[in-house]
Coordinates of N, CA and C in Angstrom, one line a residue:
X383 N -12.2 -6.5 3.8 CA -11.0 -6.3 3.0 C -10.2 -7.9 3.3
X384 N -9.7 -7.5 1.9 CA -8.5 -8.6 2.1 C -7.6 -7.9 1.5
X385 N -6.5 -8.8 1.8 CA -5.3 -8.2 1.8 C -4.7 -7.6 0.2
X386 N -5.0 -8.5 -1.2 CA -5.7 -8.1 -1.9 C -6.0 -6.7 -2.3
X387 N -7.4 -6.5 -2.0 CA -7.9 -5.5 -1.9 C -7.3 -3.9 -1.5
X388 N -6.9 -4.3 -0.3 CA -5.6 -3.3 0.3 C -4.3 -3.1 -0.4
X389 N -3.7 -4.1 -1.2 CA -2.6 -3.4 -2.3 C -3.5 -2.9 -3.8
X390 N -4.7 -3.3 -3.9 CA -5.2 -2.7 -5.7 C -4.9 -1.1 -5.2
X391 N -5.8 -1.1 -3.6 CA -5.8 0.1 -3.6 C -4.5 1.4 -3.2
X392 N -4.2 0.5 -2.3 CA -2.6 1.3 -2.3 C -1.7 1.8 -3.6
X393 N -2.1 0.7 -5.0 CA -1.6 0.9 -6.4 C -2.0 2.1 -6.7
X394 N -3.6 1.9 -6.9 CA -5.2 2.5 -7.2 C -4.5 4.2 -6.6
X395 N -4.3 4.4 -5.9 CA -3.8 5.5 -5.0 C -2.2 6.2 -5.5
X396 N -1.6 5.1 -6.1 CA -0.1 6.0 -6.6 C -0.6 6.3 -8.0
X397 N -1.5 5.9 -8.7 CA -1.6 5.3 -10.1 C -2.2 7.1 -10.2
X398 N -3.3 7.3 -9.7 CA -4.0 8.3 -9.2 C -4.1 9.1 -8.6
X399 N -3.3 9.3 -7.8 CA -3.1 10.3 -7.3 C -1.4 11.3 -7.6
X400 N -0.8 9.7 -7.4 CA 1.2 9.9 -7.0 C 1.7 10.7 -6.0
X401 N 1.2 11.0 -5.4 CA 1.6 11.4 -4.3 C 2.1 10.3 -3.5
X402 N 3.5 10.7 -2.5 CA 3.6 10.0 -0.9 C 2.6 10.4 0.1
X403 N 1.9 11.2 0.2 CA 1.0 11.6 1.1 C -0.8 10.8 0.8
X404 N -1.0 10.8 -0.6 CA -2.0 9.9 -0.9 C -1.8 8.4 -1.1
X405 N -0.4 7.6 -0.9 CA -0.1 6.7 -0.6 C 0.1 5.9 0.8
X406 N 0.2 6.7 1.2 CA 0.2 6.9 3.0 C -0.6 6.8 4.0
X407 N -2.0 8.0 3.3 CA -2.7 7.4 3.8 C -3.7 6.3 3.4
X408 N -3.4 6.2 2.6 CA -4.4 4.6 2.0 C -3.7 3.5 2.6
X409 N -2.3 3.6 2.6 CA -2.0 2.1 3.0 C -2.4 1.8 4.9
X410 N -2.3 3.4 5.2 CA -2.7 3.2 6.6 C -4.5 2.6 6.8
X411 N -5.2 3.5 6.2 CA -6.3 3.6 6.2 C -6.7 1.9 6.4
X412 N -6.3 1.5 4.9 CA -6.3 -0.2 4.7 C -6.2 -1.0 5.5
X413 N -4.5 -0.7 6.8 CA -4.0 -1.6 7.5 C -4.8 -1.7 8.7
X414 N -5.9 -0.4 8.4 CA -6.9 -0.9 10.2 C -7.3 -1.6 10.3
X415 N -8.5 -1.7 8.3 CA -9.4 -3.1 8.3 C -9.3 -4.3 8.3
X416 N -7.5 -4.5 8.1 CA -6.7 -6.2 8.2 C -6.9 -7.0 9.3
X417 N -6.8 -8.2 9.3 CA -6.2 -8.7 10.4 C -5.3 -8.1 11.1
X418 N -4.3 -8.7 12.4 CA -3.6 -7.9 12.1 C -1.9 -8.9 11.9
X419 N -2.4 -9.8 11.3 CA -1.7 -11.1 10.7 C -0.7 -10.4 9.4
X420 N -1.6 -9.3 8.6 CA -1.9 -9.6 7.2 C -1.6 -7.9 7.5
X421 N -1.1 -6.8 8.0 CA -0.6 -5.5 8.5 C 1.0 -5.2 7.8
X422 N 1.2 -6.2 8.2 CA 2.7 -5.9 7.8 C 3.1 -4.9 6.3
X423 N 2.8 -5.6 5.8 CA 3.3 -4.8 4.2 C 2.2 -3.2 4.4
X424 N 1.3 -2.8 4.3 CA 1.1 -1.7 4.3 C 1.6 -1.0 5.5
X425 N 1.9 -1.0 6.7 CA 2.7 -0.5 7.3 C 4.4 0.3 6.7
X426 N 4.8 -0.9 6.6 CA 5.7 -0.9 5.8 C 5.5 0.5 4.8
X427 N 5.1 0.2 4.1 CA 4.6 1.1 2.8 C 4.1 2.4 3.4
X428 N 3.1 2.4 4.4 CA 2.5 3.8 5.5 C 4.1 4.4 5.9
X429 N 4.8 3.9 6.9 CA 5.8 4.6 7.6 C 7.2 4.8 6.6
X430 N 6.9 4.1 5.0 CA 8.3 4.5 4.6 C 8.7 6.1 4.7
X431 N 10.2 6.3 3.7 CA 10.2 7.6 3.8 C 10.0 7.6 1.8
X432 N 10.0 6.8 0.9 CA 9.5 7.2 0.2 C 8.9 5.7 -0.2
X433 N 7.6 6.1 0.1 CA 5.9 4.7 -0.4 C 6.5 4.5 -1.5
X434 N 6.4 5.7 -2.4 CA 6.6 5.5 -4.0 C 7.1 4.2 -4.9
X435 N 7.9 4.4 -4.2 CA 9.6 3.5 -4.3 C 9.1 2.0 -4.2
X436 N 8.5 1.8 -2.7 CA 8.0 0.6 -2.4 C 7.4 0.1 -2.9
X437 N 5.9 0.7 -3.4 CA 5.1 0.7 -4.2 C 5.6 -0.2 -5.5
X438 N 6.3 0.8 -6.4 CA 6.7 0.7 -7.2 C 7.7 -1.0 -7.1
X439 N 8.1 -1.0 -6.1 CA 9.0 -2.3 -5.9 C 7.8 -3.9 -6.3
X440 N 6.9 -2.7 -5.0 CA 5.8 -4.7 -4.7 C 5.4 -4.6 -6.5
X441 N 4.8 -3.7 -7.2 CA 4.2 -3.8 -8.0 C 5.1 -4.7 -9.0
X442 N 6.2 -4.5 -8.9 CA 7.1 -5.2 -9.9 C 6.9 -7.0 -10.0
X443 N 6.7 -7.9 -8.7 CA 7.7 -8.5 -7.9 C 5.6 -9.5 -7.9
X444 N 4.7 -8.6 -7.6 CA 3.8 -9.0 -8.4 C 3.8 -10.4 -8.7
X445 N 2.8 -11.5 -8.3 CA 2.7 -13.2 -9.6 C 1.7 -12.5 -10.2
X446 N 2.0 -13.0 -11.3 CA 1.2 -12.7 -12.9 C -0.3 -13.2 -12.6

């Protein structure tokens, strides 16, 4: 799994489920499958008090 795959999964969890719990679960599940050097952003999403806001900010700042 690549970091791009993991970010896509988290964005889809937000779009499909729309709950903080679903986003946290997806982020933590994906973080376990990434190399340690790429896990930080997913743990920030998973441990955030408002993961939907973090995902929205991430989505706005993705490269085109």
